[in-house]
């Protein structure tokens, strides 16, 4: 059987699949050529990340296709219900990248409260001539300890974010459409652990109480955070989006940054990928990363192995 990993797969995943008798192809096929490639090469399994779209036309045109796999959490780039209605297995790896995304959130958070997103832009340009001025500009940082982090979306990633927040002494509040309460387990050396229950509350309450807000929700038809929600937030709030583009109204966000209502924002995902709005990219109060939440070596290894195991269980057992 043939597996096309169109957006790549870790070597560990390839090794497991090949050992089980699969032929793994890692050729990158352009979206417009994908349908013909799958059909002509009689591909049984198509693996994607976020770049490749698997829509109805591809599903209808490729009768050999048995499994569609998404290396990651969200599957908004796949017509999941339609594929399953045609008898295809659609799989993903919801747990594999949670820790990586959570750590990126805190990379942005730590950088945000100490203005590193701006200092890293200005120091190379003016650090040698305006060192004292820059020192004065960036000396009003804040500590995260003791502050309140609001987590919108309390699934696997949201809970990993909560673990880090609790570990550094932050207060945590969460909002989720389906989860009423979740228990966060903090694990320590020598198998010691502490269990902390977190009750969820509506978004309109969370945004009033949070010093910082991070989103971990799937793609939405309408933004979760827009102009009206920002009005209800604390002055000087920091906002992080490492979920999906479009869950924050970027126009409203830039306006709030320019007015000072929002002190800083951190974006790993954007409304217009792969060409984010210039106003977003150029704003000196935005910490930026190019959709790399799951892009750690450890996460990619876990994703590859998890996909391989699922494929083998479906097609070989």
mmCIF file of C-alpha atoms in Angstrom:
data_model
loop_
_atom_site.group_PDB
_atom_site.id
_atom_site.type_symbol
_atom_site.label_atom_id
_atom_site.label_comp_id
_atom_site.label_asym_id
_atom_site.label_seq_id
_atom_site.Cartn_x
_atom_site.Cartn_y
_atom_site.Cartn_z
ATOM 1 C CA UNK A 1 0.000 0.000 0.000
ATOM 2 C CA UNK A 2 1.134 3.534 -0.771
ATOM 3 C CA UNK A 3 1.221 6.502 1.600
ATOM 4 C CA UNK A 4 1.679 10.044 0.289
ATOM 5 C CA UNK A 5 2.894 12.340 3.080
ATOM 6 C CA UNK A 6 2.280 15.487 1.088
ATOM 7 C CA UNK A 7 3.228 17.928 3.845
ATOM 8 C CA UNK A 8 5.988 15.712 5.245
ATOM 9 C CA UNK A 9 6.276 13.169 8.061
ATOM 10 C CA UNK A 10 9.008 12.457 10.598
ATOM 11 C CA UNK A 11 11.608 9.804 9.842
ATOM 12 C CA UNK A 12 10.433 7.808 12.849
ATOM 13 C CA UNK A 13 6.944 7.658 11.338
ATOM 14 C CA UNK A 14 8.359 6.608 7.966
ATOM 15 C CA UNK A 15 10.395 3.841 9.604
ATOM 16 C CA UNK A 16 7.349 2.381 11.372
ATOM 17 C CA UNK A 17 5.233 2.461 8.209
ATOM 18 C CA UNK A 18 7.931 0.919 6.026
ATOM 19 C CA UNK A 19 8.523 -1.821 8.569
ATOM 20 C CA UNK A 20 4.802 -2.617 8.336
ATOM 21 C CA UNK A 21 5.075 -2.946 4.538
ATOM 22 C CA UNK A 22 3.896 0.475 3.355
ATOM 23 C CA UNK A 23 5.598 2.478 0.615
ATOM 24 C CA UNK A 24 5.984 6.034 1.903
ATOM 25 C CA UNK A 25 6.234 8.860 -0.645
ATOM 26 C CA UNK A 26 7.305 12.291 0.598
ATOM 27 C CA UNK A 27 7.165 14.100 -2.747
ATOM 28 C CA UNK A 28 5.452 17.494 -2.346
ATOM 29 C CA UNK A 29 2.611 17.597 -4.880
ATOM 30 C CA UNK A 30 1.074 20.985 -5.714
ATOM 31 C CA UNK A 31 -2.574 21.379 -4.746
ATOM 32 C CA UNK A 32 -3.750 21.683 -8.348
ATOM 33 C CA UNK A 33 -1.914 18.490 -9.334
ATOM 34 C CA UNK A 34 -2.888 16.455 -6.274
ATOM 35 C CA UNK A 35 -6.047 14.870 -7.668
ATOM 36 C CA UNK A 36 -4.275 13.438 -10.733
ATOM 37 C CA UNK A 37 -1.251 12.316 -8.710
ATOM 38 C CA UNK A 38 -3.370 10.382 -6.207
ATOM 39 C CA UNK A 39 -5.348 8.692 -8.983
ATOM 40 C CA UNK A 40 -2.422 7.855 -11.267
ATOM 41 C CA UNK A 41 -0.266 6.490 -8.437
ATOM 42 C CA UNK A 42 -3.101 4.597 -6.724
ATOM 43 C CA UNK A 43 -2.426 6.198 -3.344
ATOM 44 C CA UNK A 44 -4.116 4.469 -0.402
ATOM 45 C CA UNK A 45 -3.276 6.962 2.352
ATOM 46 C CA UNK A 46 -2.944 10.744 2.093
ATOM 47 C CA UNK A 47 -1.237 12.544 4.983
ATOM 48 C CA UNK A 48 -1.409 16.340 5.251
ATOM 49 C CA UNK A 49 -0.766 19.113 7.745
ATOM 50 C CA UNK A 50 -2.330 22.541 7.227
ATOM 51 C CA UNK A 51 -1.040 23.398 3.746
ATOM 52 C CA UNK A 52 -2.820 20.747 1.649
ATOM 53 C CA UNK A 53 -6.618 20.901 1.252
ATOM 54 C CA UNK A 54 -8.612 17.681 0.860
ATOM 55 C CA UNK A 55 -12.019 18.635 -0.501
ATOM 56 C CA UNK A 56 -14.939 16.812 -2.081
ATOM 57 C CA UNK A 57 -13.449 16.893 -5.602
ATOM 58 C CA UNK A 58 -10.320 15.019 -4.502
ATOM 59 C CA UNK A 59 -12.312 12.491 -2.462
ATOM 60 C CA UNK A 60 -14.654 11.783 -5.417
ATOM 61 C CA UNK A 61 -11.834 11.485 -7.943
ATOM 62 C CA UNK A 62 -9.613 9.055 -6.038
ATOM 63 C CA UNK A 63 -11.304 5.656 -5.535
ATOM 64 C CA UNK A 64 -8.161 4.011 -4.119
ATOM 65 C CA UNK A 65 -7.990 6.422 -1.193
ATOM 66 C CA UNK A 66 -8.783 4.708 2.119
ATOM 67 C CA UNK A 67 -7.335 6.973 4.805
ATOM 68 C CA UNK A 68 -6.831 10.731 5.115
ATOM 69 C CA UNK A 69 -4.579 11.762 7.989
ATOM 70 C CA UNK A 70 -3.980 15.225 9.413
ATOM 71 C CA UNK A 71 -0.725 15.734 11.309
ATOM 72 C CA UNK A 72 -2.125 18.048 13.974
ATOM 73 C CA UNK A 73 -5.340 18.913 15.752
ATOM 74 C CA UNK A 74 -7.780 20.891 13.602
ATOM 75 C CA UNK A 75 -9.121 19.327 10.411
ATOM 76 C CA UNK A 76 -10.730 22.366 8.786
ATOM 77 C CA UNK A 77 -8.638 21.757 5.633
ATOM 78 C CA UNK A 78 -10.398 18.396 5.121
ATOM 79 C CA UNK A 79 -14.045 17.727 4.226
ATOM 80 C CA UNK A 80 -14.259 15.296 7.133
ATOM 81 C CA UNK A 81 -17.974 14.452 7.145
ATOM 82 C CA UNK A 82 -18.088 13.944 3.393
ATOM 83 C CA UNK A 83 -15.001 11.718 3.433
ATOM 84 C CA UNK A 84 -16.451 9.559 6.190
ATOM 85 C CA UNK A 85 -19.779 9.342 4.361
ATOM 86 C CA UNK A 86 -17.823 7.789 1.476
ATOM 87 C CA UNK A 87 -16.307 5.166 3.763
ATOM 88 C CA UNK A 88 -12.894 6.789 4.222
ATOM 89 C CA UNK A 89 -11.125 6.847 7.566
ATOM 90 C CA UNK A 90 -10.149 10.374 8.663
ATOM 91 C CA UNK A 91 -7.591 10.567 11.458
ATOM 92 C CA UNK A 92 -5.607 13.245 13.256
ATOM 93 C CA UNK A 93 -3.156 13.583 16.146
ATOM 94 C CA UNK A 94 -4.881 15.712 18.779
ATOM 95 C CA UNK A 95 -2.461 15.020 21.629
ATOM 96 C CA UNK A 96 0.894 15.056 19.860
ATOM 97 C CA UNK A 97 1.517 18.798 19.572
ATOM 98 C CA UNK A 98 -0.248 20.144 22.680
ATOM 99 C CA UNK A 99 2.923 20.741 24.693
ATOM 100 C CA UNK A 100 4.684 22.446 21.788
ATOM 101 C CA UNK A 101 1.842 24.900 21.207
ATOM 102 C CA UNK A 102 1.573 25.636 24.928
ATOM 103 C CA UNK A 103 5.284 26.403 25.178
ATOM 104 C CA UNK A 104 5.062 28.764 22.186
ATOM 105 C CA UNK A 105 2.243 30.623 23.938
ATOM 106 C CA UNK A 106 4.562 31.236 26.865
ATOM 107 C CA UNK A 107 7.471 32.178 24.636
ATOM 108 C CA UNK A 108 5.217 34.958 23.341
ATOM 109 C CA UNK A 109 3.862 35.782 26.803
ATOM 110 C CA UNK A 110 7.277 36.129 28.423
ATOM 111 C CA UNK A 111 8.461 38.189 25.473
ATOM 112 C CA UNK A 112 5.312 40.315 25.576
ATOM 113 C CA UNK A 113 5.500 41.433 29.191
ATOM 114 C CA UNK A 114 9.179 42.397 28.757
ATOM 115 C CA UNK A 115 8.785 44.056 25.323
ATOM 116 C CA UNK A 116 11.181 41.630 23.656
ATOM 117 C CA UNK A 117 9.095 41.667 20.468
ATOM 118 C CA UNK A 118 9.973 45.360 20.081
ATOM 119 C CA UNK A 119 13.453 45.331 21.614
ATOM 120 C CA UNK A 120 14.550 42.601 19.221
ATOM 121 C CA UNK A 121 13.544 44.840 16.321
ATOM 122 C CA UNK A 122 15.193 48.029 17.622
ATOM 123 C CA UNK A 123 18.397 46.791 19.238
ATOM 124 C CA UNK A 124 20.059 45.705 15.962
ATOM 125 C CA UNK A 125 19.236 49.085 14.433
ATOM 126 C CA UNK A 126 19.892 51.485 17.308
ATOM 127 C CA UNK A 127 21.395 49.523 20.178
ATOM 128 C CA UNK A 128 24.848 51.035 19.631
ATOM 129 C CA UNK A 129 23.654 54.648 19.385
ATOM 130 C CA UNK A 130 20.579 54.822 21.679
ATOM 131 C CA UNK A 131 21.297 52.167 24.291
ATOM 132 C CA UNK A 132 20.255 54.303 27.280
ATOM 133 C CA UNK A 133 17.083 55.500 25.549
ATOM 134 C CA UNK A 134 16.097 51.942 24.672
ATOM 135 C CA UNK A 135 16.849 50.799 28.215
ATOM 136 C CA UNK A 136 14.485 53.474 29.519
ATOM 137 C CA UNK A 137 11.800 52.590 26.940
ATOM 138 C CA UNK A 138 11.742 48.910 27.846
ATOM 139 C CA UNK A 139 12.208 49.169 31.614
ATOM 140 C CA UNK A 140 8.511 49.079 32.537
ATOM 141 C CA UNK A 141 7.988 45.360 32.148
ATOM 142 C CA UNK A 142 5.590 43.185 34.142
ATOM 143 C CA UNK A 143 5.848 39.841 35.893
ATOM 144 C CA UNK A 144 3.511 36.981 35.003
ATOM 145 C CA UNK A 145 3.480 35.561 38.524
ATOM 146 C CA UNK A 146 0.265 36.504 40.303
ATOM 147 C CA UNK A 147 -1.485 37.656 37.125
ATOM 148 C CA UNK A 148 -4.646 36.067 35.719
ATOM 149 C CA UNK A 149 -4.531 34.121 32.458
ATOM 150 C CA UNK A 150 -7.820 33.556 30.655
ATOM 151 C CA UNK A 151 -7.819 30.469 28.413
ATOM 152 C CA UNK A 152 -10.569 30.364 25.782
ATOM 153 C CA UNK A 153 -10.911 26.749 24.670
ATOM 154 C CA UNK A 154 -10.019 24.204 27.341
ATOM 155 C CA UNK A 155 -9.180 21.109 25.354
ATOM 156 C CA UNK A 156 -5.793 19.388 25.302
ATOM 157 C CA UNK A 157 -3.794 22.478 24.332
ATOM 158 C CA UNK A 158 -5.666 24.779 26.689
ATOM 159 C CA UNK A 159 -4.961 22.406 29.560
ATOM 160 C CA UNK A 160 -1.257 22.238 28.724
ATOM 161 C CA UNK A 161 -1.221 26.050 28.770
ATOM 162 C CA UNK A 162 -2.915 25.938 32.189
ATOM 163 C CA UNK A 163 -0.223 23.596 33.534
ATOM 164 C CA UNK A 164 2.557 26.021 32.642
ATOM 165 C CA UNK A 165 0.589 28.995 33.967
ATOM 166 C CA UNK A 166 -0.080 27.315 37.301
ATOM 167 C CA UNK A 167 3.529 26.176 37.479
ATOM 168 C CA UNK A 168 4.827 29.747 37.315
ATOM 169 C CA UNK A 169 2.309 31.075 39.820
ATOM 170 C CA UNK A 170 -0.397 32.516 37.589
ATOM 171 C CA UNK A 171 -4.117 32.393 38.329
ATOM 172 C CA UNK A 172 -6.072 30.523 35.659
ATOM 173 C CA UNK A 173 -9.626 30.926 34.433
ATOM 174 C CA UNK A 174 -11.000 29.076 31.428
ATOM 175 C CA UNK A 175 -13.946 29.044 29.072
ATOM 176 C CA UNK A 176 -15.156 26.129 26.983
ATOM 177 C CA UNK A 177 -18.397 25.288 25.175
ATOM 178 C CA UNK A 178 -18.415 21.657 26.277
ATOM 179 C CA UNK A 179 -16.233 21.372 29.386
ATOM 180 C CA UNK A 180 -17.772 22.495 32.695
ATOM 181 C CA UNK A 181 -14.820 21.584 34.869
ATOM 182 C CA UNK A 182 -11.437 19.981 34.263
ATOM 183 C CA UNK A 183 -8.747 18.742 36.604
ATOM 184 C CA UNK A 184 -5.207 19.852 35.846
ATOM 185 C CA UNK A 185 -2.471 17.534 37.101
ATOM 186 C CA UNK A 186 0.937 19.056 37.786
ATOM 187 C CA UNK A 187 3.649 16.399 37.851
ATOM 188 C CA UNK A 188 6.932 16.812 39.709
ATOM 189 C CA UNK A 189 10.129 14.903 40.409
ATOM 190 C CA UNK A 190 9.876 11.538 42.202
ATOM 191 C CA UNK A 191 6.321 10.960 40.937
ATOM 192 C CA UNK A 192 4.846 13.721 43.066
ATOM 193 C CA UNK A 193 1.774 15.415 41.681
ATOM 194 C CA UNK A 194 -0.870 17.994 42.549
ATOM 195 C CA UNK A 195 -4.391 17.988 41.105
ATOM 196 C CA UNK A 196 -6.090 21.360 40.636
ATOM 197 C CA UNK A 197 -9.742 21.631 39.529
ATOM 198 C CA UNK A 198 -10.503 24.461 37.100
ATOM 199 C CA UNK A 199 -14.113 25.519 36.605
ATOM 200 C CA UNK A 200 -14.998 27.168 33.316
ATOM 201 C CA UNK A 201 -17.019 30.344 32.886
ATOM 202 C CA UNK A 202 -18.571 32.170 29.902
ATOM 203 C CA UNK A 203 -16.278 34.139 27.605
ATOM 204 C CA UNK A 204 -17.977 37.431 28.486
ATOM 205 C CA UNK A 205 -16.977 36.906 32.128
ATOM 206 C CA UNK A 206 -13.471 35.597 31.406
ATOM 207 C CA UNK A 207 -12.512 38.614 29.316
ATOM 208 C CA UNK A 208 -13.423 41.008 32.159
ATOM 209 C CA UNK A 209 -11.198 39.262 34.703
ATOM 210 C CA UNK A 210 -8.096 38.342 32.687
ATOM 211 C CA UNK A 211 -4.786 40.188 32.531
ATOM 212 C CA UNK A 212 -3.818 38.046 29.537
ATOM 213 C CA UNK A 213 -6.002 36.030 27.175
ATOM 214 C CA UNK A 214 -4.993 33.092 24.986
ATOM 215 C CA UNK A 215 -7.229 31.334 22.449
ATOM 216 C CA UNK A 216 -7.294 27.593 21.755
ATOM 217 C CA UNK A 217 -10.431 27.032 19.707
ATOM 218 C CA UNK A 218 -11.061 25.522 16.255
ATOM 219 C CA UNK A 219 -11.705 27.653 13.171
ATOM 220 C CA UNK A 220 -14.872 29.747 13.506
ATOM 221 C CA UNK A 221 -17.291 31.386 11.083
ATOM 222 C CA UNK A 222 -17.175 34.566 13.163
ATOM 223 C CA UNK A 223 -14.387 35.890 15.403
ATOM 224 C CA UNK A 224 -14.482 34.898 19.066
ATOM 225 C CA UNK A 225 -12.781 38.181 19.943
ATOM 226 C CA UNK A 226 -13.981 41.324 18.176
ATOM 227 C CA UNK A 227 -14.457 45.008 18.936
ATOM 228 C CA UNK A 228 -17.221 44.483 21.520
ATOM 229 C CA UNK A 229 -15.272 41.819 23.411
ATOM 230 C CA UNK A 230 -12.135 43.971 23.495
ATOM 231 C CA UNK A 231 -14.133 46.865 25.001
ATOM 232 C CA UNK A 232 -15.006 44.644 27.989
ATOM 233 C CA UNK A 233 -11.392 43.645 28.656
ATOM 234 C CA UNK A 234 -9.070 45.181 31.218
ATOM 235 C CA UNK A 235 -7.005 48.131 30.029
ATOM 236 C CA UNK A 236 -3.528 46.908 29.084
ATOM 237 C CA UNK A 237 -4.587 43.320 28.416
ATOM 238 C CA UNK A 238 -2.300 41.073 26.345
ATOM 239 C CA UNK A 239 -3.824 38.724 23.751
ATOM 240 C CA UNK A 240 -2.272 35.590 22.216
ATOM 241 C CA UNK A 241 -3.620 33.600 19.263
ATOM 242 C CA UNK A 242 -1.865 30.328 18.493
ATOM 243 C CA UNK A 243 -5.098 28.619 17.426
ATOM 244 C CA UNK A 244 -6.559 29.504 14.023
ATOM 245 C CA UNK A 245 -6.600 32.620 11.894
ATOM 246 C CA UNK A 246 -9.900 34.450 12.082
ATOM 247 C CA UNK A 247 -10.749 33.734 15.719
ATOM 248 C CA UNK A 248 -9.635 37.313 16.434
ATOM 249 C CA UNK A 249 -10.873 40.274 14.390
ATOM 250 C CA UNK A 250 -7.472 41.628 13.340
ATOM 251 C CA UNK A 251 -8.814 45.065 12.374
ATOM 252 C CA UNK A 252 -10.333 45.496 15.850
ATOM 253 C CA UNK A 253 -7.118 44.173 17.409
ATOM 254 C CA UNK A 254 -4.898 46.690 15.611
ATOM 255 C CA UNK A 255 -7.240 49.530 16.597
ATOM 256 C CA UNK A 256 -7.060 48.407 20.223
ATOM 257 C CA UNK A 257 -3.269 48.206 20.091
ATOM 258 C CA UNK A 258 -3.027 51.695 18.643
ATOM 259 C CA UNK A 259 -5.361 53.115 21.308
ATOM 260 C CA UNK A 260 -3.469 51.375 24.126
ATOM 261 C CA UNK A 261 -6.454 49.297 25.239
ATOM 262 C CA UNK A 262 -4.419 46.178 24.373
ATOM 263 C CA UNK A 263 -0.789 46.438 25.511
ATOM 264 C CA UNK A 264 0.535 43.768 23.156
ATOM 265 C CA UNK A 265 -0.659 40.911 20.983
ATOM 266 C CA UNK A 266 1.060 37.715 19.897
ATOM 267 C CA UNK A 267 -0.010 35.961 16.720
ATOM 268 C CA UNK A 268 1.104 32.593 15.396
ATOM 269 C CA UNK A 269 -1.915 32.306 13.074
ATOM 270 C CA UNK A 270 -3.475 34.919 10.820
ATOM 271 C CA UNK A 271 -6.706 35.707 9.009
ATOM 272 C CA UNK A 272 -4.931 35.774 5.664
ATOM 273 C CA UNK A 273 -2.381 32.972 5.471
ATOM 274 C CA UNK A 274 0.075 32.697 3.854
ATOM 275 C CA UNK A 275 -0.063 36.472 3.226
ATOM 276 C CA UNK A 276 -0.879 38.180 6.550
ATOM 277 C CA UNK A 277 -2.036 41.795 6.485
ATOM 278 C CA UNK A 278 0.839 44.288 6.338
ATOM 279 C CA UNK A 279 -0.746 46.328 9.147
ATOM 280 C CA UNK A 280 -0.454 43.301 11.400
ATOM 281 C CA UNK A 281 3.109 42.447 10.377
ATOM 282 C CA UNK A 282 4.374 46.008 10.771
ATOM 283 C CA UNK A 283 2.713 46.879 14.072
ATOM 284 C CA UNK A 284 5.441 47.245 16.691
ATOM 285 C CA UNK A 285 3.203 45.920 19.475
ATOM 286 C CA UNK A 286 2.657 42.536 17.856
ATOM 287 C CA UNK A 287 4.889 39.540 18.574
ATOM 288 C CA UNK A 288 4.945 37.381 15.447
ATOM 289 C CA UNK A 289 5.631 33.780 14.482
ATOM 290 C CA UNK A 290 4.723 32.016 11.186
ATOM 291 C CA UNK A 291 2.253 29.309 12.343
ATOM 292 C CA UNK A 292 4.879 27.187 14.090
ATOM 293 C CA UNK A 293 2.924 26.044 17.152
ATOM 294 C CA UNK A 294 3.445 22.350 16.463
ATOM 295 C CA UNK A 295 6.800 22.738 14.739
ATOM 296 C CA UNK A 296 9.171 21.224 17.271
ATOM 297 C CA UNK A 297 11.268 18.135 16.661
ATOM 298 C CA UNK A 298 9.605 16.346 19.558
ATOM 299 C CA UNK A 299 6.070 17.116 18.359
ATOM 300 C CA UNK A 300 6.808 16.078 14.784
ATOM 301 C CA UNK A 301 8.196 12.761 16.037
ATOM 302 C CA UNK A 302 5.070 12.161 18.108
ATOM 303 C CA UNK A 303 2.823 13.141 15.184
ATOM 304 C CA UNK A 304 4.598 10.775 12.774
ATOM 305 C CA UNK A 305 4.456 7.857 15.190
ATOM 306 C CA UNK A 306 0.813 8.485 16.096
ATOM 307 C CA UNK A 307 -0.230 8.641 12.438
ATOM 308 C CA UNK A 308 1.754 5.500 11.619
ATOM 309 C CA UNK A 309 0.171 3.537 14.467
ATOM 310 C CA UNK A 310 -3.338 4.578 13.459
ATOM 311 C CA UNK A 311 -2.765 3.710 9.793
ATOM 312 C CA UNK A 312 -1.402 0.268 10.679
ATOM 313 C CA UNK A 313 -4.338 -0.399 13.015
ATOM 314 C CA UNK A 314 -6.816 0.553 10.299
ATOM 315 C CA UNK A 315 -5.288 -1.163 7.265
ATOM 316 C CA UNK A 316 -3.187 -4.030 8.629
ATOM 317 C CA UNK A 317 -5.219 -5.462 11.499
#
